[in-house]
Coordinates of C-alpha atoms in Angstrom, one line a residue:
Chain A
M1382 CA -22.4 -36.0 53.8
S1383 CA -18.6 -36.3 54.4
A1384 CA -16.4 -35.1 53.2
G1385 CA -14.3 -38.6 51.6
T1386 CA -17.5 -40.5 51.1
I1387 CA -19.5 -41.1 47.7
D1388 CA -22.9 -41.7 47.1
P1389 CA -23.0 -44.5 44.8
P1390 CA -25.0 -42.7 42.1
A1391 CA -22.8 -39.4 42.1
A1392 CA -19.7 -42.3 41.5
A1393 CA -21.6 -43.6 38.9
A1394 CA -22.4 -40.6 36.9
G1395 CA -18.5 -39.3 37.7
A1396 CA -17.5 -42.7 36.5
A1397 CA -19.7 -42.4 32.7
V1398 CA -17.9 -38.8 32.7
A1399 CA -14.7 -39.8 32.8
A1400 CA -15.5 -41.8 30.3
V1401 CA -16.6 -40.0 27.9
D1402 CA -13.6 -38.0 28.6
V1403 CA -10.6 -40.3 27.8
V1404 CA -12.6 -41.0 23.8
P1405 CA -9.6 -39.1 22.7
P1406 CA -9.1 -36.6 19.9
T1407 CA -7.7 -37.1 16.1
R1408 CA -4.4 -36.5 16.5
W1409 CA -3.6 -35.1 13.6
I1410 CA -0.2 -34.4 14.2
E1411 CA 2.2 -37.3 15.2
G1412 CA 4.2 -36.7 18.1
Q1413 CA 4.8 -32.7 19.5
P1414 CA 7.5 -31.4 17.4
S1415 CA 8.1 -28.4 18.6
L1416 CA 8.1 -24.8 16.1
H1417 CA 10.8 -24.8 14.8
R1418 CA 10.8 -28.1 14.1
I1419 CA 7.9 -28.2 12.4
T1420 CA 9.5 -25.4 10.4
T1421 CA 12.6 -27.5 9.7
D1422 CA 10.6 -30.4 8.5
I1423 CA 9.2 -29.3 6.4
A1424 CA 11.4 -27.1 4.8
R1425 CA 13.8 -29.8 4.3
P1426 CA 12.6 -31.1 0.8
M1427 CA 13.8 -27.8 -0.9
E1428 CA 16.9 -26.5 1.7
A1429 CA 18.2 -31.0 1.0
K1430 CA 19.5 -32.0 -2.2
P1431 CA 16.4 -35.0 -3.3
G1432 CA 17.0 -38.6 -4.0
R1433 CA 17.3 -40.4 -5.8
G1434 CA 13.9 -41.5 -6.1
W1435 CA 12.9 -37.7 -7.0
Y1436 CA 16.0 -38.0 -10.1
I1437 CA 14.1 -41.2 -11.3
C1438 CA 10.3 -39.5 -10.7
F1439 CA 11.0 -36.3 -12.6
G1440 CA 13.3 -37.5 -15.8
I1441 CA 10.3 -40.2 -16.3
A1442 CA 8.1 -36.8 -16.2
V1443 CA 10.4 -34.7 -18.0
L1444 CA 11.1 -37.3 -21.5
A1445 CA 6.0 -37.5 -21.0
L1446 CA 6.0 -33.6 -21.5
L1447 CA 9.2 -33.8 -24.2
N1448 CA 6.6 -36.3 -25.8
L1449 CA 3.8 -33.8 -25.3
L1450 CA 6.0 -30.8 -26.9
G1451 CA 6.2 -33.3 -29.9
M1452 CA 3.0 -34.8 -30.4
V1453 CA 1.8 -31.3 -30.1
T1454 CA 4.1 -29.1 -32.4
Y1455 CA 3.1 -32.0 -34.5
L1456 CA -0.3 -31.7 -34.7
F1457 CA -0.5 -27.6 -35.2
A1458 CA 1.5 -28.2 -38.4
K1459 CA -0.4 -31.7 -39.3
G1460 CA -3.3 -30.7 -37.5
I1461 CA -6.2 -32.7 -35.4
G1462 CA -6.8 -35.1 -38.3
I1463 CA -4.1 -37.2 -37.0
W1464 CA -6.1 -37.9 -34.4
G1465 CA -8.8 -40.6 -34.0
L1466 CA -11.9 -38.5 -35.2
N1467 CA -14.4 -38.8 -37.4
N1468 CA -17.7 -37.8 -38.5
A1469 CA -19.4 -40.1 -35.9
V1470 CA -16.9 -38.9 -33.1
G1471 CA -16.3 -35.4 -33.3
W1472 CA -15.0 -35.9 -29.4
A1473 CA -13.0 -37.9 -27.7
F1474 CA -10.1 -38.5 -26.2
D1475 CA -8.9 -34.0 -26.3
I1476 CA -12.7 -33.6 -24.7
T1477 CA -11.7 -36.4 -22.5
N1478 CA -8.9 -35.0 -20.9
F1479 CA -10.7 -32.2 -20.4
V1480 CA -13.2 -33.3 -18.2
F1481 CA -10.9 -35.7 -16.5
W1482 CA -8.0 -33.3 -15.9
I1483 CA -10.8 -30.7 -14.2
G1484 CA -12.1 -33.0 -12.1
I1485 CA -9.2 -34.2 -10.6
G1486 CA -8.6 -30.1 -9.9
H1487 CA -11.6 -30.8 -7.2
A1488 CA -10.4 -32.0 -4.7
G1489 CA -8.1 -29.7 -3.9
T1490 CA -10.4 -26.6 -3.6
L1491 CA -13.2 -29.0 -1.7
I1492 CA -9.7 -29.7 1.0
S1493 CA -8.3 -25.9 0.9
A1494 CA -12.0 -24.1 0.6
I1495 CA -14.9 -26.0 1.7
L1496 CA -13.1 -28.4 4.6
L1497 CA -11.9 -24.6 6.1
L1498 CA -15.5 -23.5 6.2
F1499 CA -16.5 -26.6 7.8
R1500 CA -13.6 -26.5 10.2
Q1501 CA -12.3 -29.9 9.2
K1502 CA -8.5 -29.8 10.9
W1503 CA -7.6 -32.6 8.8
R1504 CA -7.3 -30.2 5.8
T1505 CA -4.0 -28.4 7.1
S1506 CA -1.7 -31.1 6.2
I1507 CA -3.1 -31.4 2.9
N1508 CA -4.0 -28.2 1.4
R1509 CA -0.7 -26.7 0.2
S1510 CA -0.6 -30.0 -1.8
A1511 CA -3.9 -30.7 -3.6
E1512 CA -4.2 -26.7 -4.2
A1513 CA -1.1 -27.0 -6.1
M1514 CA -1.8 -30.0 -7.7
T1515 CA -5.9 -27.9 -8.9
I1516 CA -3.6 -25.1 -10.5
F1517 CA -1.6 -27.9 -12.3
A1518 CA -4.2 -30.0 -13.4
V1519 CA -6.7 -27.5 -14.5
M1520 CA -3.7 -25.7 -16.6
C1521 CA -3.4 -29.2 -18.0
A1522 CA -6.8 -29.0 -18.2
G1523 CA -6.6 -25.8 -20.0
L1524 CA -4.4 -27.0 -22.8
F1525 CA -7.1 -29.9 -24.7
P1526 CA -9.7 -26.9 -26.2
L1527 CA -6.5 -24.8 -26.8
I1528 CA -5.0 -28.2 -29.2
H1529 CA -8.4 -29.0 -30.2
M1530 CA -9.4 -25.5 -32.0
G1531 CA -7.0 -26.2 -35.5
R1532 CA -5.8 -22.9 -35.0
P1533 CA -5.0 -22.2 -32.0
W1534 CA -3.0 -18.8 -32.1
D1535 CA -6.6 -17.9 -32.7
C1536 CA -7.6 -18.9 -29.2
F1537 CA -8.3 -15.1 -27.5
F1538 CA -11.6 -15.8 -30.3
I1539 CA -14.0 -17.9 -27.2
F1540 CA -13.2 -14.7 -25.7
P1541 CA -15.5 -11.2 -25.6
Y1542 CA -12.5 -8.7 -26.3
F1543 CA -11.7 -5.1 -27.2
P1544 CA -11.4 -3.0 -29.6
N1545 CA -13.4 -6.4 -31.7
Q1546 CA -12.0 -6.7 -34.4
R1547 CA -15.0 -9.3 -36.0
G1548 CA -17.2 -6.7 -36.2
P1549 CA -20.4 -6.0 -33.4
L1550 CA -20.1 -9.7 -33.6
W1551 CA -19.8 -11.4 -29.7
V1552 CA -19.6 -14.4 -28.4
N1553 CA -22.0 -16.2 -28.0
F1554 CA -23.5 -15.8 -24.2
R1555 CA -26.2 -18.7 -24.1
S1556 CA -23.7 -21.1 -24.8
P1557 CA -22.9 -23.2 -22.2
L1558 CA -18.9 -23.3 -23.9
V1559 CA -18.8 -19.3 -23.0
W1560 CA -20.1 -20.4 -19.9
D1561 CA -17.1 -23.1 -19.6
V1562 CA -14.1 -20.2 -20.9
F1563 CA -15.1 -18.0 -17.7
A1564 CA -15.1 -20.3 -15.2
I1565 CA -12.9 -22.2 -15.6
S1566 CA -10.3 -19.3 -16.2
T1567 CA -12.2 -17.9 -12.3
Y1568 CA -11.5 -21.0 -11.3
F1569 CA -8.7 -21.1 -12.1
T1570 CA -6.9 -17.2 -11.2
I1571 CA -9.0 -17.7 -7.3
S1572 CA -7.4 -21.3 -7.8
L1573 CA -3.6 -19.4 -8.0
V1574 CA -4.8 -16.6 -5.5
F1575 CA -6.1 -18.4 -2.8
W1576 CA -3.2 -20.5 -3.1
Y1577 CA -0.3 -18.0 -2.9
L1578 CA -2.3 -16.1 -0.4
G1579 CA -2.0 -19.2 1.9
M1580 CA 0.8 -19.0 0.6
I1581 CA 3.0 -15.4 2.0
P1582 CA 3.5 -16.5 5.2
D1583 CA 5.4 -20.0 4.5
L1584 CA 7.5 -17.3 1.7
A1585 CA 8.7 -15.2 4.9
T1586 CA 9.7 -18.0 6.3
L1587 CA 11.6 -19.8 3.7
R1588 CA 13.4 -15.3 3.1
D1589 CA 14.7 -15.5 6.8
R1590 CA 15.4 -19.1 6.3
A1591 CA 16.9 -18.3 3.7
V1592 CA 21.2 -17.3 4.1
G1593 CA 21.7 -15.2 1.4
G1594 CA 21.5 -15.0 -2.6
I1595 CA 19.1 -15.9 -4.9
K1596 CA 16.6 -17.8 -3.0
K1597 CA 16.8 -15.3 -0.6
L1598 CA 15.6 -12.4 -2.6
V1599 CA 13.6 -14.8 -4.6
F1600 CA 11.7 -15.6 -1.5
R1601 CA 11.6 -11.5 -0.2
I1602 CA 9.4 -10.4 -3.8
L1603 CA 7.2 -13.3 -2.8
S1604 CA 6.5 -12.1 -0.1
L1605 CA 5.9 -9.2 0.4
G1606 CA 7.2 -8.1 2.9
W1607 CA 5.6 -10.9 5.3
N1608 CA 6.9 -9.8 9.1
G1609 CA 3.8 -12.1 11.3
S1610 CA 2.9 -9.4 12.6
N1611 CA -0.5 -9.4 14.3
R1612 CA -3.0 -6.5 12.6
T1613 CA -1.7 -8.3 9.6
W1614 CA -2.8 -12.1 10.2
S1615 CA -6.1 -10.7 12.0
R1616 CA -7.4 -9.6 8.5
Y1617 CA -5.1 -12.1 6.6
E1618 CA -7.6 -14.5 8.2
I1619 CA -11.1 -12.6 7.6
V1620 CA -9.5 -12.8 3.8
C1621 CA -9.1 -16.6 4.2
L1622 CA -12.4 -17.4 4.8
V1623 CA -13.9 -14.7 2.2
L1624 CA -12.3 -16.1 -0.3
A1625 CA -13.0 -19.3 0.8
A1626 CA -16.9 -19.0 0.9
L1627 CA -17.0 -17.8 -2.4
A1628 CA -14.4 -20.5 -3.4
T1629 CA -17.3 -22.9 -2.0
P1630 CA -19.9 -22.4 -4.4
L1631 CA -17.0 -21.7 -7.4
V1632 CA -15.9 -26.3 -7.2
L1633 CA -19.4 -26.3 -7.8
S1634 CA -19.9 -24.7 -10.5
V1635 CA -17.1 -25.6 -12.2
H1636 CA -18.2 -28.4 -12.7
S1637 CA -21.9 -28.3 -12.9
I1638 CA -21.0 -25.8 -16.1
V1639 CA -18.4 -28.5 -17.1
S1640 CA -21.4 -30.7 -17.6
T1641 CA -24.0 -28.7 -19.2
D1642 CA -21.6 -28.7 -22.2
F1643 CA -22.7 -31.9 -22.7
A1644 CA -26.4 -32.0 -20.5
T1645 CA -27.6 -28.6 -23.1
S1646 CA -27.4 -31.2 -25.9
L1647 CA -29.8 -34.0 -26.9
L1648 CA -28.3 -36.5 -27.7
P1649 CA -29.1 -39.3 -25.6
G1650 CA -26.2 -40.4 -23.0
W1651 CA -25.8 -36.7 -22.7
H1652 CA -29.7 -35.0 -22.0
A1653 CA -30.2 -35.3 -18.5
T1654 CA -31.0 -33.8 -15.5
I1655 CA -28.6 -35.4 -12.6
F1656 CA -26.0 -33.9 -15.5
P1657 CA -24.6 -30.9 -12.3
P1658 CA -24.7 -33.1 -9.0
Y1659 CA -23.4 -36.0 -11.4
F1660 CA -20.3 -34.9 -12.5
V1661 CA -19.4 -32.4 -9.2
A1662 CA -19.6 -35.6 -7.2
G1663 CA -17.5 -37.6 -9.6
A1664 CA -15.3 -34.1 -9.6
I1665 CA -14.4 -35.1 -5.9
Y1666 CA -14.7 -38.2 -6.1
S1667 CA -11.3 -38.2 -8.8
G1668 CA -9.6 -35.8 -6.9
F1669 CA -9.0 -37.2 -4.1
G1670 CA -8.2 -40.1 -5.3
M1671 CA -5.5 -38.7 -7.7
V1672 CA -4.6 -36.2 -3.5
L1673 CA -4.2 -39.8 -2.4
T1674 CA -1.7 -41.0 -5.1
L1675 CA 1.0 -38.4 -4.1
L1676 CA -0.2 -38.1 -1.0
L1677 CA 0.9 -41.9 -0.3
I1678 CA 4.3 -41.1 -2.8
T1679 CA 5.3 -37.8 -1.5
R1680 CA 4.6 -38.9 2.3
Q1681 CA 7.2 -41.9 1.8
T1682 CA 9.7 -40.5 -0.6
M1683 CA 10.1 -36.8 1.9
N1684 CA 9.6 -38.8 4.8
L1685 CA 6.5 -36.4 5.5
E1686 CA 4.5 -39.2 7.6
R1687 CA 4.6 -37.4 10.5
Y1688 CA 2.5 -34.4 9.5
I1689 CA 0.3 -36.5 6.3
T1690 CA -0.6 -39.7 9.1
L1691 CA -2.5 -42.3 8.8
N1692 CA -5.9 -40.5 9.9
H1693 CA -5.3 -38.2 6.8
L1694 CA -5.5 -41.2 4.8
E1695 CA -8.0 -42.0 6.0
A1696 CA -10.1 -39.1 6.9
M1697 CA -9.7 -39.1 2.4
A1698 CA -10.7 -42.6 2.2
K1699 CA -14.1 -41.9 3.7
V1700 CA -14.8 -39.0 1.5
I1701 CA -13.8 -40.9 -1.9
L1702 CA -16.5 -43.7 0.2
L1703 CA -18.7 -41.1 -0.4
T1704 CA -17.8 -40.1 -3.5
G1705 CA -18.1 -42.8 -5.2
S1706 CA -20.8 -44.3 -3.8
L1707 CA -22.6 -40.5 -5.3
V1708 CA -21.8 -41.6 -8.5
S1709 CA -22.2 -44.8 -8.1
Y1710 CA -26.4 -44.3 -7.4
A1711 CA -26.1 -41.0 -10.8
Y1712 CA -25.1 -45.4 -12.8
A1713 CA -28.0 -46.6 -11.9
T1714 CA -30.4 -43.7 -12.0
E1715 CA -28.7 -43.0 -15.6
F1716 CA -30.3 -45.8 -16.4
F1717 CA -33.4 -45.9 -14.3
N1718 CA -34.3 -42.9 -15.9
A1719 CA -33.6 -44.4 -19.8
W1720 CA -35.5 -47.2 -19.2
Y1721 CA -38.3 -44.5 -17.1
S1722 CA -38.7 -41.8 -20.4
G1723 CA -40.1 -44.5 -22.6
N1724 CA -37.2 -42.8 -25.3
L1725 CA -36.1 -45.8 -27.8
Y1726 CA -32.1 -43.8 -28.4
E1727 CA -32.1 -43.0 -24.8
R1728 CA -32.8 -47.2 -23.8
Y1729 CA -30.7 -48.3 -26.9
H1730 CA -27.8 -46.0 -26.1
F1731 CA -27.9 -47.2 -22.1
I1732 CA -28.3 -51.4 -23.6
N1733 CA -25.5 -49.7 -26.2
R1734 CA -23.6 -49.3 -22.9
A1735 CA -23.7 -52.2 -21.2
T1736 CA -23.2 -54.5 -24.6
G1737 CA -22.2 -52.8 -27.6
P1738 CA -18.4 -52.5 -28.0
Y1739 CA -17.0 -50.9 -25.3
A1740 CA -18.8 -52.6 -22.7
W1741 CA -15.8 -53.5 -21.7
C1742 CA -15.0 -49.9 -20.4
F1743 CA -18.2 -49.7 -18.9
Y1744 CA -17.6 -52.3 -17.0
L1745 CA -13.9 -51.3 -16.3
M1746 CA -15.6 -48.2 -15.0
V1747 CA -18.1 -49.9 -12.9
L1748 CA -15.3 -51.9 -11.6
C1749 CA -13.1 -48.4 -10.5
N1750 CA -15.7 -46.1 -9.5
V1751 CA -18.3 -48.1 -8.2
L1752 CA -16.5 -51.1 -6.4
T1753 CA -13.3 -50.2 -5.6
P1754 CA -14.5 -47.8 -2.7
Q1755 CA -16.7 -50.6 -1.4
V1756 CA -13.3 -51.3 0.1
F1757 CA -13.7 -48.5 2.2
W1758 CA -15.6 -49.8 5.1
W1759 CA -13.5 -51.5 6.3
K1760 CA -11.5 -49.5 8.7
R1761 CA -8.4 -51.9 7.8
A1762 CA -8.5 -51.6 4.1
R1763 CA -8.7 -46.9 4.6
R1764 CA -5.3 -47.5 6.7
S1765 CA -3.8 -50.0 4.8
I1766 CA -1.4 -47.5 2.1
P1767 CA -1.1 -50.6 -0.2
I1768 CA -4.2 -51.0 -0.2
L1769 CA -4.7 -47.1 -0.8
F1770 CA -2.6 -46.7 -2.9
V1771 CA -3.8 -49.6 -5.5
A1772 CA -7.2 -48.1 -5.3
S1773 CA -6.1 -44.4 -5.6
I1774 CA -5.2 -45.2 -9.1
L1775 CA -8.2 -47.9 -10.5
I1776 CA -9.7 -44.3 -9.1
N1777 CA -8.3 -42.3 -11.2
I1778 CA -7.9 -45.0 -14.2
G1779 CA -12.2 -45.7 -13.8
M1780 CA -12.9 -42.0 -14.3
W1781 CA -10.4 -41.2 -17.1
F1782 CA -13.1 -43.8 -18.6
E1783 CA -16.0 -43.1 -17.0
R1784 CA -15.7 -39.6 -19.0
F1785 CA -14.2 -41.3 -21.9
V1786 CA -17.1 -43.7 -22.0
I1787 CA -20.2 -40.5 -21.7
I1788 CA -18.3 -39.1 -23.9
V1789 CA -17.6 -42.0 -27.3
V1790 CA -20.0 -44.5 -26.9
S1791 CA -22.8 -41.7 -26.4
L1792 CA -21.3 -40.3 -29.9
H1793 CA -20.6 -43.2 -31.2
R1794 CA -24.3 -45.0 -31.8
A1795 CA -26.6 -41.5 -31.5
F1796 CA -30.0 -41.7 -34.3
L1797 CA -29.4 -43.1 -37.1
P1798 CA -27.0 -46.3 -38.1
S1799 CA -26.1 -44.6 -40.7
G1800 CA -24.1 -42.0 -38.4
W1801 CA -23.2 -44.7 -36.7
G1802 CA -19.1 -45.0 -36.0
M1803 CA -16.5 -46.7 -34.3
F1804 CA -13.4 -44.5 -33.1
Y1805 CA -10.0 -45.5 -32.5
P1806 CA -7.3 -44.2 -31.0
T1807 CA -3.7 -42.7 -33.2
V1808 CA -0.7 -43.2 -31.4
F1809 CA -0.8 -39.2 -30.6
D1810 CA -4.4 -39.5 -29.0
V1811 CA -2.6 -41.6 -26.8
G1812 CA 0.6 -40.2 -27.2
I1813 CA -1.0 -36.6 -25.8
L1814 CA -3.0 -38.8 -23.0
I1815 CA 0.1 -39.5 -21.8
G1816 CA 2.4 -36.7 -22.6
V1817 CA -0.2 -34.2 -20.0
F1818 CA 0.5 -36.9 -17.0
G1819 CA 4.2 -35.4 -18.1
L1820 CA 3.2 -32.5 -17.3
F1821 CA 1.9 -32.7 -14.8
F1822 CA 4.0 -34.2 -13.0
T1823 CA 6.6 -31.9 -14.0
L1824 CA 5.2 -29.3 -13.0
F1825 CA 3.6 -31.4 -9.8
L1826 CA 8.0 -32.8 -9.2
L1827 CA 8.9 -28.8 -8.5
F1828 CA 6.3 -27.6 -6.8
I1829 CA 8.2 -30.7 -3.6
R1830 CA 11.6 -29.7 -4.9
A1831 CA 10.5 -25.6 -4.5
L1832 CA 8.1 -24.3 -2.4
P1833 CA 6.4 -25.6 1.1
M1834 CA 4.7 -28.5 0.3
I1835 CA 2.6 -28.4 3.8
A1836 CA 1.3 -24.5 4.8
M1837 CA 3.6 -24.6 7.9
W1838 CA 1.6 -21.5 9.2
E1839 CA -1.5 -24.0 10.0
I1840 CA 0.8 -26.1 11.2
K1841 CA 1.6 -25.1 13.3
G1842 CA -2.0 -24.0 14.4
V1843 CA -3.0 -26.9 14.9
S1844 CA -0.2 -28.0 16.5
H1845 CA 0.5 -25.5 19.4
G1846 CA -2.9 -23.7 18.6
Chain B
M931 CA 13.4 9.0 5.3
A932 CA 10.5 7.9 7.5
D933 CA 10.6 8.9 11.0
R934 CA 12.5 5.9 13.2
S935 CA 11.4 5.6 16.9
R936 CA 12.7 3.9 19.6
F937 CA 10.1 0.4 20.6
L938 CA 10.5 -2.2 23.1
V939 CA 10.3 -6.5 21.9
G940 CA 9.6 -8.8 24.3
S941 CA 10.5 -12.4 22.3
F942 CA 8.3 -15.2 24.0
S943 CA 8.8 -18.8 23.0
E944 CA 5.4 -19.5 23.6
P945 CA 2.2 -18.4 22.3
G946 CA 0.2 -18.6 26.3
P947 CA 2.6 -16.1 28.2
L948 CA 2.3 -13.7 25.4
L949 CA -1.3 -13.4 25.3
A950 CA -0.9 -13.1 28.8
S951 CA 1.5 -10.1 29.0
V952 CA -0.8 -8.3 25.8
V953 CA -3.6 -8.7 28.8
N954 CA -0.7 -7.6 31.5
L955 CA 0.3 -4.4 29.2
R956 CA -3.0 -3.3 28.5
R957 CA -4.8 -3.4 31.9
A958 CA -2.2 -1.6 32.9
G959 CA -2.7 0.9 30.2
V960 CA 0.8 0.6 28.5
A961 CA 0.1 0.7 24.1
I962 CA 0.8 -1.9 22.3
H963 CA 2.2 -1.3 19.0
D964 CA 2.4 -4.3 17.2
V965 CA 2.4 -8.2 18.1
F966 CA 4.7 -10.9 16.1
A967 CA 3.8 -14.2 15.6
P968 CA 4.8 -17.6 13.6
Y969 CA 1.0 -18.1 13.3
P970 CA -2.8 -16.8 13.9
V971 CA -2.6 -17.2 17.7
H972 CA -6.1 -18.2 19.3
G973 CA -7.0 -14.8 21.4
L974 CA -4.9 -12.2 20.4
D975 CA -7.6 -10.4 18.6
Q976 CA -9.6 -10.1 21.5
A977 CA -6.8 -9.7 23.8
M978 CA -5.5 -6.8 21.7
G979 CA -8.8 -5.3 21.3
L980 CA -8.6 -6.0 17.4
R981 CA -11.6 -4.2 15.9
R982 CA -12.7 -7.1 13.5
S983 CA -11.6 -6.2 9.2
R984 CA -14.3 -4.5 7.7
L985 CA -12.1 -5.4 4.2
P986 CA -15.5 -8.6 3.5
W987 CA -17.7 -4.6 2.9
I988 CA -15.1 -4.8 0.2
T989 CA -15.5 -7.7 -1.1
L990 CA -19.5 -7.7 -1.7
L991 CA -19.4 -4.0 -3.6
A992 CA -16.6 -5.8 -6.1
G993 CA -18.8 -8.6 -6.3
L994 CA -21.7 -6.6 -6.9
T995 CA -19.7 -4.7 -9.5
G996 CA -19.3 -7.8 -10.8
L997 CA -21.9 -9.1 -11.0
C998 CA -23.4 -6.3 -12.8
F999 CA -20.8 -5.8 -15.4
A1000 CA -21.6 -9.2 -16.2
L1001 CA -25.3 -8.7 -16.5
A1002 CA -25.0 -5.4 -18.5
F1003 CA -22.3 -6.0 -20.8
Q1004 CA -24.2 -9.7 -21.4
Y1005 CA -27.8 -7.3 -21.9
Y1006 CA -25.7 -5.1 -23.9
T1007 CA -24.4 -7.6 -26.7
A1008 CA -27.0 -9.5 -26.6
V1009 CA -29.5 -7.2 -27.1
F1010 CA -28.5 -4.2 -28.2
D1011 CA -24.8 -4.7 -30.6
W1012 CA -26.0 -7.5 -31.9
P1013 CA -28.8 -9.2 -30.8
L1014 CA -28.7 -13.1 -32.6
D1015 CA -31.3 -15.6 -32.8
V1016 CA -30.0 -19.1 -31.3
G1017 CA -32.3 -21.6 -32.1
G1018 CA -35.0 -18.8 -31.0
K1019 CA -33.7 -18.2 -28.2
P1020 CA -35.3 -15.4 -26.6
E1021 CA -32.6 -12.1 -27.1
N1022 CA -32.6 -10.8 -23.2
S1023 CA -32.2 -15.0 -22.7
T1024 CA -31.7 -13.5 -18.7
L1025 CA -31.5 -16.9 -17.0
A1026 CA -28.8 -18.3 -20.3
F1027 CA -27.2 -15.4 -18.1
V1028 CA -26.3 -16.0 -15.0
P1029 CA -23.6 -18.7 -14.7
I1030 CA -22.0 -16.1 -16.1
C1031 CA -22.7 -13.9 -13.5
F1032 CA -23.0 -15.9 -11.1
E1033 CA -18.3 -16.4 -12.4
L1034 CA -17.3 -12.8 -12.6
T1035 CA -19.1 -12.3 -9.1
V1036 CA -16.6 -14.7 -7.6
L1037 CA -14.0 -13.9 -9.7
I1038 CA -14.0 -9.9 -9.5
G1039 CA -14.5 -10.7 -5.7
G1040 CA -12.1 -12.4 -4.9
L1041 CA -9.5 -10.3 -6.7
G1042 CA -11.3 -6.7 -4.9
T1043 CA -10.9 -8.8 -1.5
A1044 CA -7.1 -10.1 -2.3
G1045 CA -6.0 -6.6 -3.5
A1046 CA -8.1 -5.1 -1.0
F1047 CA -6.1 -7.2 1.6
L1048 CA -3.3 -6.1 0.4
L1049 CA -3.4 -2.6 0.0
R1050 CA -4.9 -2.7 3.6
A1051 CA -1.9 -4.2 4.8
R1052 CA 0.7 -2.8 3.0
L1053 CA 2.1 -5.7 1.6
F1054 CA 4.2 -5.6 -2.1
P1055 CA 6.6 -7.0 -3.8
G1056 CA 10.1 -6.0 -2.3
K1057 CA 9.1 -4.4 0.6
R1058 CA 11.6 -5.0 2.7
E1059 CA 10.5 -7.0 5.6
Q1060 CA 11.0 -5.3 9.8
L1061 CA 10.4 -8.1 11.4
P1062 CA 10.8 -7.1 15.5
V1063 CA 13.0 -10.6 16.5
L1064 CA 15.4 -13.0 14.3
G1065 CA 12.1 -16.5 14.0
V1066 CA 9.4 -14.7 13.8
T1067 CA 8.0 -16.0 11.2
D1068 CA 9.3 -19.1 12.2
N1069 CA 8.8 -20.5 16.5
V1070 CA 9.6 -16.7 18.2
F1071 CA 7.1 -14.7 18.9
A1072 CA 7.2 -11.1 19.9
V1073 CA 5.3 -8.0 21.4
V1074 CA 6.9 -4.8 20.7
T1075 CA 5.3 -1.6 22.3
P1076 CA 6.7 2.3 22.7
A1077 CA 9.9 2.7 24.4
P1078 CA 8.0 5.6 26.9
I1079 CA 10.3 8.1 27.0
D1080 CA 9.4 8.5 30.6
G1081 CA 12.2 5.6 31.9
N1082 CA 9.4 4.7 35.4
D1083 CA 7.3 3.7 32.3
G1084 CA 9.6 1.7 30.0
E1085 CA 10.4 0.7 33.9
L1086 CA 6.4 -0.8 33.6
A1087 CA 6.1 -2.6 30.5
R1088 CA 9.5 -4.4 31.3
R1089 CA 8.6 -6.0 34.4
I1090 CA 4.9 -6.7 32.7
M1091 CA 7.2 -9.2 29.8
I1092 CA 9.3 -10.5 32.6
E1093 CA 6.5 -11.3 35.3
N1094 CA 4.7 -13.2 32.6
G1095 CA 7.8 -14.9 31.0
A1096 CA 9.1 -13.0 28.6
D1097 CA 13.0 -14.9 27.5
E1098 CA 13.6 -11.9 26.0
V1099 CA 13.9 -7.7 26.6
E1100 CA 15.3 -5.5 24.7
E1101 CA 14.7 -2.0 23.3
R1102 CA 15.5 -1.3 19.5
E1103 CA 15.2 1.2 17.2
A1104 CA 12.8 1.2 13.4
E1105 CA 10.4 2.6 11.5
S1106 CA 7.5 3.8 13.2

């Protein structure tokens, strides 16, 4: 065959190859920002004065935080009788809030650890803020066991310690509540270490940008003398992978253990073997809801649309659709198992859940957690900022109510009717619920002002590597 | 006071020329002191001939330590020191000890790895950074070779760096 003539079948094959080749890979960064531009864009929120939007949000968050401080002080002075708890419902908003906040944290670890192991490049724009969210959410969660103790100054009793002043009496290691103490302490510590280690190269970048004074000093201390040596990078990447490999089963274990707080009891509505995977899916679902809420606000107010693109938001919407569907499946399984068990109390509990005095909570939960994520089957919805924002808020509400339904509805009519009761939240229940959002948002707003909310070095690697 | 040595520093604005320089320098027999980059450059470890870090072994050791400690501690407290009858469960409820064993494996394994990394990389709070060129944590890549006493060898390293696209090559003094 002479040069210049092309065999028709070969041409067709070539066209097929070309057709495959023209599908472009997803671009996770818009445009082609230079390395310096990436540094400048991400450092800008920390170096420039914040806008009015930040001050308004911060003001509201600090007011809510002050409300929390006031209410918790009053709680310590008076005791937990100021909450709406009674003999039937001994756990209510406190443990609901605890499980809710622990769940929120899960998205951060999923994004930073599991997606790292799966080499999902889209995590790079959102991992830092999601990890920060994890740490703040676990701090919020940790508050509730503490304030529910009645004697919070004795909180160290939950840890085994030396010298053991209780004589040889130790905590009961067979109890899921003790497992919880270890799981959440480990989770917080490992998340903090992962977050901080991941930030060291960026802290060094900020140190080298700081012109002097206290800012340079602080960044110098925090960046530990990092200088970008490739020998260090080489070890650093291994350490990140190892920590991700450790954090991956950890994140699955934490909410599994939280779920055993309930599942190992005999209470109808709690006593279910599906709880661990159900709680983990719910945790990731709620966490992604919160990440979405936070990122939609910050990308808009901090002008980071170039780095947190619609492609990122779409990827998150897909995770929400998956985990939301898993949660819906778990809801259905609970009902099926109650019917199939033939157990009177189990059956009554689920009839009561759907038709009893708290049925509105159940239907609100179904609306938010079963129906809302289904909108993400449509690509247009996954890429629409207003729909994503409304859905993320509904998910947050729905997941709080899910925990409320599991906890309060199960407790209020368990077994004998003589032990039944209703839970009505007092102003202190609601005030502390609002206040803890104040704590969370105060910490998050300070974080986006003080530390790089996007991992510069990872973005550089994705866009130029 | 630490010894001070002279180094030849080639700075680059792109990772491609940096990689080519490293490969060609090594091929020419020039020892490479270190390479600096604002992000981990793909393929640089192989180009420098770096061995894969052995830090995961520390993770294994630390994790096993955590596991053994958790198992031994729970067994000691629940079986020897103060056996408690909880719902008629056996004193040595090994399965119930699993969650805490797992958590401590992860905790000690993770902390051990992070600590070993900081020690090995000699990173500690307050350490004064030693940058070969300004901007190496922002947008500059740099190759550092020991400055040879022999002028001809120095010229060779300088020429390879420039031929491969170095923006600037200069001799600097630093703590070795």
